Coordinates of C-alpha atoms and ligand atoms in Angstrom, one line a residue:
M1 CA -28.0 2.0 4.6
P2 CA -25.2 1.2 7.0
S3 CA -23.3 -2.1 6.8
L4 CA -25.0 -4.8 8.8
G5 CA -24.1 -7.3 11.5
L6 CA -24.2 -11.0 10.3
R7 CA -27.5 -11.8 12.0
T8 CA -29.3 -8.7 10.8
L9 CA -27.9 -9.3 7.3
I10 CA -29.2 -12.9 7.4
D11 CA -32.7 -11.5 8.3
V12 CA -32.6 -8.9 5.5
L13 CA -31.3 -11.4 2.9
E14 CA -33.9 -13.9 4.0
Q15 CA -36.7 -11.4 3.4
K16 CA -35.4 -11.0 -0.2
Q17 CA -35.1 -14.8 -0.6
R18 CA -31.4 -14.5 -0.7
V19 CA -31.0 -16.8 2.3
R20 CA -32.8 -20.2 2.3
R21 CA -33.1 -22.7 5.2
I22 CA -32.9 -26.5 5.0
A23 CA -34.7 -28.1 8.0
K24 CA -33.9 -31.8 7.2
T25 CA -31.0 -33.2 9.2
V26 CA -27.9 -33.3 6.9
D27 CA -24.7 -35.3 6.8
R28 CA -21.8 -32.8 7.0
T29 CA -19.5 -35.2 5.1
W30 CA -21.3 -34.6 1.8
E31 CA -24.8 -33.0 1.8
P32 CA -24.1 -29.3 2.6
A33 CA -21.2 -29.1 0.1
C34 CA -23.2 -30.7 -2.7
I35 CA -26.2 -28.5 -2.1
A36 CA -24.0 -25.4 -2.2
K37 CA -22.3 -26.7 -5.3
W38 CA -25.6 -27.0 -7.1
M39 CA -26.6 -23.5 -6.0
F40 CA -23.4 -22.1 -7.5
Q41 CA -23.2 -24.3 -10.6
A42 CA -26.9 -24.2 -11.6
L43 CA -28.2 -20.8 -10.7
P44 CA -27.3 -17.4 -12.3
D45 CA -25.9 -14.7 -10.0
E46 CA -29.2 -12.9 -9.6
E47 CA -31.0 -16.1 -8.4
R48 CA -28.4 -17.4 -5.9
F49 CA -28.8 -17.5 -2.1
G50 CA -27.0 -18.3 1.1
I51 CA -28.0 -21.5 2.8
I52 CA -28.6 -22.3 6.5
F53 CA -28.7 -26.0 7.4
E54 CA -30.8 -26.0 10.6
S55 CA -29.9 -29.5 11.7
V56 CA -26.5 -31.2 11.2
K57 CA -26.0 -34.8 12.3
G58 CA -23.7 -35.1 15.2
S59 CA -23.6 -31.3 16.1
K60 CA -25.9 -29.1 18.1
F61 CA -25.0 -26.1 15.9
R62 CA -26.5 -24.8 12.7
L63 CA -24.3 -24.5 9.6
A64 CA -24.4 -21.6 7.2
T65 CA -22.6 -21.1 3.8
G66 CA -22.8 -18.6 0.9
I67 CA -24.3 -15.8 3.0
L68 CA -21.9 -13.0 1.9
G69 CA -20.7 -14.4 -1.4
S70 CA -23.6 -16.0 -3.2
S71 CA -24.0 -13.0 -5.5
R72 CA -22.9 -9.4 -6.1
A73 CA -26.2 -8.2 -4.6
A74 CA -25.7 -10.1 -1.3
Y75 CA -22.1 -8.9 -1.1
A76 CA -23.3 -5.3 -1.7
M77 CA -26.0 -5.6 1.0
A78 CA -23.4 -6.8 3.5
L79 CA -21.6 -3.5 2.9
G80 CA -24.8 -1.4 2.9
V81 CA -24.4 -0.3 -0.7
E82 CA -25.8 -0.9 -4.2
P83 CA -23.7 -3.3 -6.4
D84 CA -22.4 -0.5 -8.5
E85 CA -21.1 1.2 -5.4
I86 CA -18.9 -1.6 -4.0
N87 CA -15.6 -0.3 -5.5
E88 CA -16.1 3.2 -4.2
K89 CA -17.0 1.8 -0.7
W90 CA -13.7 0.0 -0.7
V91 CA -11.7 3.0 -1.9
D92 CA -13.3 5.1 0.9
A93 CA -12.6 2.5 3.6
L94 CA -9.0 2.2 2.5
L95 CA -8.6 6.0 2.6
H96 CA -10.4 6.2 6.0
P97 CA -9.4 3.2 8.2
R98 CA -10.6 3.2 11.8
E99 CA -8.7 1.8 14.8
P100 CA -10.6 -1.0 16.6
V101 CA -11.7 -0.6 20.2
E102 CA -11.3 -3.0 23.1
V103 CA -14.3 -4.3 25.0
A104 CA -14.5 -6.4 28.1
R105 CA -17.4 -8.6 27.3
A106 CA -18.3 -10.3 24.0
P107 CA -21.1 -12.3 22.4
S108 CA -18.3 -14.5 20.9
Q109 CA -17.3 -15.5 24.4
E110 CA -20.7 -16.3 25.9
V111 CA -19.6 -19.9 26.2
V112 CA -16.0 -20.9 26.7
E113 CA -14.6 -24.4 26.2
A114 CA -10.9 -24.6 27.0
G115 CA -8.3 -27.4 26.9
D116 CA -9.8 -30.9 26.4
A117 CA -13.3 -29.6 26.5
A118 CA -12.6 -27.7 23.2
K119 CA -13.4 -30.4 20.6
L120 CA -13.5 -29.6 16.9
S121 CA -16.0 -32.5 16.3
D122 CA -18.6 -30.5 18.2
L123 CA -18.7 -28.1 15.3
P124 CA -20.5 -28.9 12.0
I125 CA -17.4 -28.5 9.9
P126 CA -18.1 -29.8 6.4
V127 CA -16.2 -31.9 3.9
W128 CA -16.2 -29.5 0.9
T129 CA -15.3 -31.8 -1.9
P130 CA -16.9 -35.0 -0.8
G131 CA -15.0 -38.1 -1.8
K132 CA -11.9 -36.1 -2.7
D133 CA -10.8 -33.8 0.1
A134 CA -8.5 -35.2 2.8
A135 CA -10.8 -34.2 5.7
P136 CA -13.3 -31.7 6.9
Y137 CA -11.9 -28.1 6.5
I138 CA -12.4 -24.9 8.4
T139 CA -12.9 -22.2 5.8
T140 CA -12.9 -18.8 7.5
L141 CA -10.9 -15.8 8.7
V142 CA -7.6 -16.6 10.3
L143 CA -6.0 -14.2 12.8
T144 CA -2.3 -14.0 13.4
K145 CA 0.0 -11.4 15.0
S146 CA 3.6 -10.2 14.6
A147 CA 5.6 -10.6 17.8
E148 CA 7.8 -7.8 16.6
T149 CA 5.2 -5.1 15.9
G150 CA 2.2 -6.4 17.7
I151 CA 0.1 -5.8 14.6
Q152 CA -2.5 -8.4 13.8
N153 CA -3.3 -9.8 10.4
M154 CA -6.5 -11.4 9.0
G155 CA -6.6 -13.7 6.0
V156 CA -8.6 -16.7 5.0
Y157 CA -6.5 -19.8 5.0
R158 CA -8.2 -23.2 4.7
T159 CA -7.5 -25.4 7.6
Q160 CA -7.6 -29.2 7.6
V161 CA -9.0 -30.9 10.7
R162 CA -6.7 -33.6 11.9
D163 CA -8.5 -34.6 15.1
D164 CA -10.4 -33.0 17.9
H165 CA -7.5 -30.9 19.1
S166 CA -5.2 -30.2 16.2
V167 CA -5.3 -28.9 12.6
V168 CA -3.0 -28.4 9.6
I169 CA -3.2 -24.9 8.2
N170 CA -2.6 -24.0 4.6
L171 CA -0.3 -21.1 5.5
N172 CA 1.2 -20.2 2.1
P173 CA 4.9 -19.8 2.7
A174 CA 4.9 -16.4 1.0
G175 CA 1.8 -15.2 2.9
Q176 CA 1.3 -12.8 5.7
G177 CA 0.0 -15.4 8.2
T178 CA 3.3 -17.3 7.7
R179 CA 5.3 -14.1 8.1
N180 CA 3.6 -13.4 11.4
A181 CA 3.8 -17.0 12.7
R182 CA 7.6 -17.0 12.0
T183 CA 8.1 -14.0 14.3
Y184 CA 7.3 -16.4 17.1
M185 CA 8.4 -19.8 15.8
D186 CA 11.9 -18.6 14.6
K187 CA 12.5 -18.0 18.4
G188 CA 11.2 -21.5 19.2
K189 CA 7.9 -20.1 20.6
P190 CA 4.4 -21.2 19.6
A191 CA 2.6 -18.6 17.5
P192 CA -0.9 -17.5 18.6
I193 CA -3.6 -18.1 16.0
A194 CA -7.4 -17.8 15.9
W195 CA -10.1 -18.9 13.5
V196 CA -12.9 -16.4 13.5
I197 CA -16.3 -17.8 12.4
G198 CA -19.3 -15.7 11.6
A199 CA -17.8 -12.2 12.4
D200 CA -19.4 -9.0 11.2
P201 CA -19.6 -9.1 7.4
A202 CA -17.2 -6.2 7.0
V203 CA -14.6 -8.0 9.1
L204 CA -15.0 -11.2 7.1
L205 CA -14.8 -9.3 3.8
A206 CA -11.7 -7.3 4.9
A207 CA -9.9 -10.7 5.4
T208 CA -10.4 -11.5 1.7
A209 CA -8.6 -8.3 0.6
K210 CA -5.0 -8.4 -0.4
L211 CA -3.5 -5.6 1.6
P212 CA 0.1 -4.6 2.2
Y213 CA 1.9 -6.4 5.2
G214 CA 1.4 -4.4 8.3
V215 CA -2.1 -3.2 7.5
N216 CA -4.4 -4.5 10.2
E217 CA -7.6 -5.6 8.3
A218 CA -9.6 -4.7 11.4
T219 CA -8.9 -1.0 10.7
I220 CA -10.2 -1.4 7.1
A221 CA -13.3 -3.3 8.4
G222 CA -13.8 -0.2 10.6
G223 CA -13.5 1.9 7.5
L224 CA -16.1 -0.3 5.7
T225 CA -18.6 -0.1 8.6
G226 CA -17.9 3.6 9.5
A227 CA -17.5 2.6 13.2
P228 CA -14.6 1.0 15.1
I229 CA -14.6 -2.9 15.2
E230 CA -15.0 -4.2 18.8
L231 CA -12.2 -6.6 19.8
V232 CA -11.9 -8.6 23.0
K233 CA -8.9 -10.4 24.6
A234 CA -8.8 -14.0 23.5
K235 CA -9.1 -16.5 26.5
T236 CA -6.0 -18.6 26.0
V237 CA -3.8 -16.9 23.5
D238 CA -2.3 -13.4 23.1
L239 CA -4.6 -12.1 20.5
M240 CA -7.5 -9.6 20.2
V241 CA -10.4 -11.3 18.6
P242 CA -13.7 -9.9 17.2
A243 CA -16.3 -9.5 19.9
N244 CA -19.1 -10.0 17.4
A245 CA -18.6 -13.4 16.0
E246 CA -20.4 -16.7 16.2
F247 CA -17.3 -18.8 17.2
I248 CA -13.6 -18.2 17.9
I249 CA -11.3 -21.2 17.8
E250 CA -8.1 -20.3 19.6
G251 CA -4.8 -22.1 19.1
E252 CA -1.0 -22.2 18.8
V253 CA 1.1 -23.0 15.8
I254 CA 3.7 -25.4 17.0
P255 CA 7.3 -24.7 16.0
G256 CA 8.8 -27.5 13.9
E257 CA 5.6 -29.5 13.7
I258 CA 4.6 -30.1 10.1
A259 CA 2.0 -32.5 8.6
Q260 CA 0.7 -33.3 5.1
E261 CA -2.1 -31.0 4.0
G262 CA -4.6 -31.7 1.2
P263 CA -5.8 -32.7 -1.2
F264 CA -8.5 -30.0 -1.3
G265 CA -10.7 -28.7 -4.1
E266 CA -9.1 -25.5 -5.5
F267 CA -10.4 -22.3 -7.0
A268 CA -8.8 -23.1 -10.4
G269 CA -11.4 -25.8 -10.8
Y270 CA -9.2 -28.8 -10.1
M271 CA -8.1 -30.7 -7.0
G272 CA -5.0 -29.2 -5.3
G273 CA -2.1 -31.5 -4.3
V274 CA -0.7 -32.6 -1.0
G275 CA 2.1 -30.7 0.7
P276 CA 3.8 -30.0 4.1
R277 CA 2.1 -27.3 6.2
P278 CA 2.3 -26.2 9.9
V279 CA 0.3 -27.9 12.6
A280 CA -1.6 -26.0 15.3
R281 CA -3.0 -27.2 18.6
I282 CA -6.4 -26.0 19.6
T283 CA -6.4 -24.3 23.0
A284 CA -10.1 -23.1 23.3
I285 CA -13.4 -22.8 21.5
T286 CA -15.6 -19.8 22.5
H287 CA -19.0 -19.1 21.0
R288 CA -22.4 -17.5 21.3
K289 CA -25.0 -19.6 23.1
D290 CA -27.0 -20.2 20.0
A291 CA -24.1 -20.0 17.6
I292 CA -24.3 -20.5 13.8
Y293 CA -21.2 -22.2 12.3
Y294 CA -20.3 -20.3 9.0
G295 CA -18.0 -21.9 6.4
F296 CA -17.1 -20.2 3.1
S297 CA -17.8 -22.3 0.0
S298 CA -14.9 -22.6 -2.3
Q299 CA -13.7 -25.1 -5.0
M300 CA -15.0 -25.0 -8.6
P301 CA -15.8 -21.4 -9.5
P302 CA -18.0 -19.5 -9.3
S303 CA -18.0 -19.9 -5.6
E304 CA -18.5 -17.8 -2.5
S305 CA -14.7 -17.6 -2.3
T306 CA -14.2 -16.3 -5.9
I307 CA -17.0 -13.8 -5.6
M308 CA -15.8 -12.3 -2.4
Q309 CA -12.2 -12.2 -3.4
S310 CA -13.0 -10.7 -6.8
L311 CA -15.2 -8.0 -5.5
S312 CA -13.0 -7.0 -2.6
N313 CA -9.8 -6.9 -4.6
A314 CA -11.2 -4.9 -7.5
G315 CA -11.8 -2.1 -5.0
V316 CA -8.3 -2.5 -3.5
L317 CA -6.7 -2.3 -7.0
L318 CA -8.7 0.8 -7.8
K319 CA -7.4 2.5 -4.7
Q320 CA -3.8 1.5 -5.3
L321 CA -3.9 2.8 -8.9
R322 CA -5.6 6.0 -8.1
Y323 CA -4.0 7.0 -4.8
D324 CA -0.8 5.0 -4.2
L325 CA 0.4 5.2 -7.8
G326 CA -1.1 8.6 -8.7
E327 CA -3.3 7.5 -11.6
P328 CA -6.6 9.4 -11.2
T329 CA -7.3 8.6 -14.9
V330 CA -8.4 5.1 -13.8
T331 CA -12.2 5.3 -13.4
D332 CA -13.2 1.7 -12.6
A333 CA -12.1 -1.9 -12.4
V334 CA -13.9 -5.2 -12.3
I335 CA -12.4 -8.7 -11.7
D336 CA -14.3 -11.6 -13.2
L337 CA -16.2 -13.7 -10.6
N338 CA -15.1 -17.0 -12.1
Y339 CA -11.6 -17.5 -10.8
G340 CA -9.4 -16.8 -7.8
G341 CA -10.2 -13.1 -7.3
T342 CA -6.6 -12.0 -7.5
M343 CA -5.6 -14.3 -10.3
G344 CA -8.3 -14.0 -13.0
H345 CA -9.3 -11.4 -15.6
V346 CA -9.5 -7.8 -14.7
I347 CA -11.1 -5.1 -16.9
V348 CA -9.8 -1.6 -16.1
A349 CA -11.5 1.5 -17.4
M350 CA -9.5 4.7 -17.8
E351 CA -9.1 8.0 -19.6
P352 CA -5.8 7.6 -21.4
R353 CA -3.7 10.7 -21.6
D354 CA -1.8 9.5 -24.6
A355 CA -1.9 6.5 -27.0
A356 CA 0.4 4.3 -24.9
H357 CA -1.0 5.3 -21.5
S358 CA -3.5 2.4 -21.1
K359 CA -0.9 -0.1 -22.2
R360 CA 1.5 1.2 -19.5
I361 CA -1.1 0.9 -16.8
G362 CA -2.1 -2.6 -18.1
C363 CA 1.5 -3.7 -17.8
L364 CA 1.8 -2.2 -14.3
V365 CA -1.3 -4.1 -13.2
A366 CA 0.2 -7.3 -14.7
N367 CA 3.4 -6.8 -12.7
M368 CA 1.9 -5.7 -9.4
T369 CA -0.8 -8.3 -9.1
G370 CA -1.4 -12.0 -9.7
L371 CA -4.1 -11.2 -12.2
K372 CA -3.6 -13.2 -15.4
R373 CA -5.4 -11.2 -18.1
I374 CA -5.7 -7.4 -18.1
T375 CA -8.1 -5.7 -20.5
M376 CA -8.0 -2.0 -20.8
V377 CA -11.0 0.0 -22.0
D378 CA -12.3 3.6 -22.1
P379 CA -14.8 4.9 -19.5
D380 CA -17.6 4.8 -22.1
I381 CA -17.6 1.0 -21.8
D382 CA -19.8 -0.8 -19.2
I383 CA -17.1 -3.0 -17.8
R384 CA -19.8 -5.3 -16.1
D385 CA -21.4 -6.0 -19.5
P386 CA -19.5 -8.8 -21.4
D387 CA -21.3 -7.8 -24.7
H388 CA -20.0 -4.3 -24.4
I389 CA -16.5 -5.4 -23.6
D390 CA -16.6 -7.7 -26.6
W391 CA -17.6 -4.8 -28.8
A392 CA -14.6 -2.8 -27.5
L393 CA -12.3 -5.7 -28.2
N394 CA -13.5 -5.9 -31.8
A395 CA -13.8 -2.2 -32.5
R396 CA -10.8 -0.7 -30.6
M397 CA -8.1 -3.4 -30.4
D398 CA -5.7 -4.5 -33.1
P399 CA -3.9 -7.6 -31.9
G400 CA -0.7 -6.8 -33.7
K401 CA -0.3 -3.5 -31.8
D402 CA -2.5 -3.7 -28.8
I403 CA -1.5 -6.9 -27.1
V404 CA 1.5 -7.3 -24.7
V405 CA 2.6 -10.6 -23.2
V406 CA 4.4 -10.0 -19.9
E407 CA 6.8 -12.8 -19.2
G408 CA 8.3 -14.0 -15.9
A409 CA 5.0 -13.4 -14.0
Q410 CA 3.7 -14.6 -10.7
F411 CA 1.7 -17.8 -11.1
A412 CA -0.5 -20.1 -9.1
H413 CA 0.8 -23.6 -8.6
M414 CA -2.8 -25.0 -9.0
D415 CA -3.0 -23.5 -12.5
P416 CA -2.6 -26.4 -14.9
S417 CA -1.7 -24.1 -17.8
V418 CA 1.7 -23.2 -16.2
R419 CA 2.6 -26.9 -15.7
P420 CA 4.8 -28.2 -18.4
V421 CA 4.4 -31.9 -19.1
G422 CA 6.6 -33.7 -16.6
G423 CA 8.2 -30.5 -15.3
R424 CA 7.9 -28.0 -12.5
P425 CA 5.3 -25.2 -12.7
G426 CA 6.2 -21.8 -14.2
P427 CA 7.5 -19.4 -15.3
A428 CA 4.1 -17.9 -16.3
S429 CA 3.0 -15.0 -18.5
K430 CA 0.3 -12.4 -18.5
L431 CA -1.8 -11.0 -21.2
V432 CA -2.4 -7.2 -21.5
V433 CA -5.0 -6.3 -24.1
D434 CA -5.4 -2.6 -24.8
A435 CA -8.9 -2.1 -26.1
T436 CA -9.0 1.7 -25.7
L437 CA -9.6 3.9 -28.7
K438 CA -6.3 5.5 -30.0
V439 CA -7.7 7.7 -32.7
D440 CA -10.7 9.9 -33.3
A441 CA -13.1 7.5 -34.8
G442 CA -16.0 10.0 -35.1
T443 CA -19.4 9.6 -33.7
F444 CA -21.4 6.4 -33.0
S445 CA -23.5 4.9 -35.8
L446 CA -26.7 5.6 -33.9
P447 CA -29.3 8.3 -34.4
S448 CA -28.6 11.3 -32.3
K449 CA -29.7 11.3 -28.6
D450 CA -32.5 13.7 -29.3
Y451 CA -34.1 11.4 -31.9
M452 CA -33.6 8.3 -29.8
M453 CA -35.3 9.8 -26.7
R454 CA -38.2 11.1 -28.7
A455 CA -38.6 7.6 -30.3
L456 CA -39.1 6.2 -26.8
E457 CA -42.5 8.1 -26.6
L458 CA -43.6 6.4 -29.8
W459 CA -42.4 3.0 -28.4
K460 CA -44.6 3.5 -25.3
E461 CA -47.6 4.7 -27.2
A462 CA -47.4 1.7 -29.5
G463 CA -47.6 -0.6 -26.4
L464 CA -44.2 -2.2 -27.2
P465 CA -42.7 -4.2 -24.3
E466 CA -41.2 -2.1 -21.5
F467 CA -37.5 -2.4 -20.8
E468 CA -34.9 -1.1 -18.4
M469 CA -32.3 0.8 -20.5
P470 CA -29.1 -1.1 -20.4
K471 CA -26.1 0.9 -19.3
R472 CA -24.4 0.0 -22.6
A473 CA -27.3 1.7 -24.5
R474 CA -27.2 4.7 -22.3
L475 CA -23.5 5.2 -22.7
R476 CA -23.8 5.0 -26.4
I477 CA -26.8 7.2 -26.8
D478 CA -25.3 9.9 -24.5
R479 CA -22.5 10.2 -27.1
S480 CA -24.6 9.9 -30.2
Ligands
FMN501 C1 -12.6 -19.5 1.1 C2 -11.2 -19.0 0.9 C3 -10.1 -19.8 1.1 C4 -8.8 -19.4 0.9 N1 -7.8 -20.2 1.2 C5 -6.5 -19.7 1.2 C6 -5.4 -20.6 1.6 O1 -5.6 -21.7 2.0 N2 -4.2 -20.1 1.6 C7 -3.9 -18.8 1.2 O2 -2.8 -18.4 1.2 N3 -4.9 -18.0 0.7 C8 -6.2 -18.4 0.8 N4 -7.2 -17.6 0.4 C9 -6.9 -16.3 -0.1 C10 -6.5 -15.3 1.0 O3 -7.5 -15.3 2.0 C11 -6.4 -13.9 0.5 O4 -5.5 -13.9 -0.5 C12 -6.0 -12.9 1.6 O5 -6.0 -11.7 1.1 C13 -4.7 -13.3 2.3 O6 -4.5 -12.5 3.3 P1 -3.0 -12.0 3.6 O7 -2.5 -11.2 2.4 O8 -3.1 -11.1 4.8 O9 -2.2 -13.2 3.8 C14 -8.6 -18.0 0.6 C15 -9.6 -17.2 0.4 C16 -10.9 -17.6 0.6 C17 -12.1 -16.6 0.4

C-alpha cells in the first residue's frame, strides 16, 4: 500500500475506528486537549484513535489531533506499511531521497488572507495544558530557510500565540530553525517562516526526524512516499510551501524582537519554564476551502509527539549506524514511546563480532544522540516485547561488567533528574547496558522445535484456546 494523503488517511483510519469524531461544539481553551489527554492516558496503544472536533466555538474550522501519532498502527498506516516495517521504510527513504517539484496551483492556497485579514483567532488553535499553558499554541511543522544555501528546513517547534498577528516561537538556540533564521537576522533582515498545518503525512513525519543540518526534509518525505513532494511559492514570504496542506501560516521572524515564551506542558511530563524566544509577525494565512486545522498533541507522555518522534528517529538511528557508521551488524532499533523520542530509552539489536562490540556501539549511540538509556541485545530478542527484553537483562547482563555510565552527556533542560537542588541543570550522564550474550550458553531449556510443533496438533485436537504465536516464543523455539 502506498503512503496516503492526509484526507485519505483519515478515511482509512475512520473505517478502522482509529479516527473518531465529536459533533458537540467544544471550547478550544480546554475541551479538545482534555479529551486527547484521556485518550492517551487511559487507552492502550492498540485502542487509541485520532480525534476530529467537528465544531469549535468561535471558529468555522474543524480541529483534528492525534491522527498520525495515536498509535504505532496509525503511524504505520500513514506510511503505507505494517508496524514492523516502519524502520526499514525510514532506512529506504533516507537512502533514496527525492527532490520536490514546484507546482503553480495548490489546494493549500485555495483561500488567501493576507495582512490584517490574516487573523490567528480565526483558527481553532487549542490551549494544550488548560489552566497551565501561557496561551494557545500552534503545534505543527515549521518551515525555515538558509539565506546562504537556499536550503529549507522542516522541524516541529511549538509556537505561542500572542495576538491575532504575532507569535513567539520556541526556536531552540541550538536547533536548525534558529540557524536558518540567523542567516537573515544577523544581517538585520526578517527571516521567512511558515507553519504548515495538515500536510501530507510523510511531510509531517519527516519534520519529526532529527536529520543533519542541510538535509531538506521535503526530499526525505519524497523518499517516504516514493514520489516528489509538490511545493508552491508562498504568497508573502520567500519560501516554497507544501501544495497539499490544510493551512499555511506565513510570517517573518523580526530581528531583535524577543518575548517571553511559556510555560508549556513538556514531554518530560512536567511543565516547562518561561524563557526569551524570537517573535514573528504573521503576513498571511492560506488554506483549503473546507480546511481542517490539525494540531499535534504533546505534554505528558505517551502523546502524539512522543510516538511520532520515537518511531521516526529509531529509523534514522538505524540508517546512521548501518550506513553512515558502517555497522551492518545492527539489525534493529526501537525507542520507547513514553518520552521525548530522541531522549528516552533505545533498545538496539545487533550481532556482535566480539565480546566488547555491542558495548562500543552502545557508547557510540550514547555519545551521538540525546538518548538517555541504551540497551544492547542480540537479534534473537524481540525488542518490542518488554518481557523478552527483561529476560535478556536477567540472563545475559552482569551489572559489574556490562554497564557503562557515560558522563558529560547532552541533556534536556526540562529533565528534572539533571537539576541539582538550587543549581543549574547538568552535566548529565547516560546508561549503556549490554545485555548481549558473551559466551556460548548452550541451547534453550525448551523441548526441540520438532516436539514443540508436533505438540501444537495435540493442543488443537484437545480444543485448547487458540493463540497467535508471540514473536518471543517463535524466536526461542526456532533455536531450540
Ligand atoms: C509536537 C512537537 C513539538 C515539538 N516542539 C519542539 C520545540 O518547541 N522546540 C524544539 O526545538 N523541538 C521541538 N520538537 C522536536 C523537533 O521537532 C524535532 O527534534 C525535529 O527533529 C527538529 O528539527 P530540526 O533538527 O530540523 O531542528 C517538537 C516535536 C513535536 C512532535
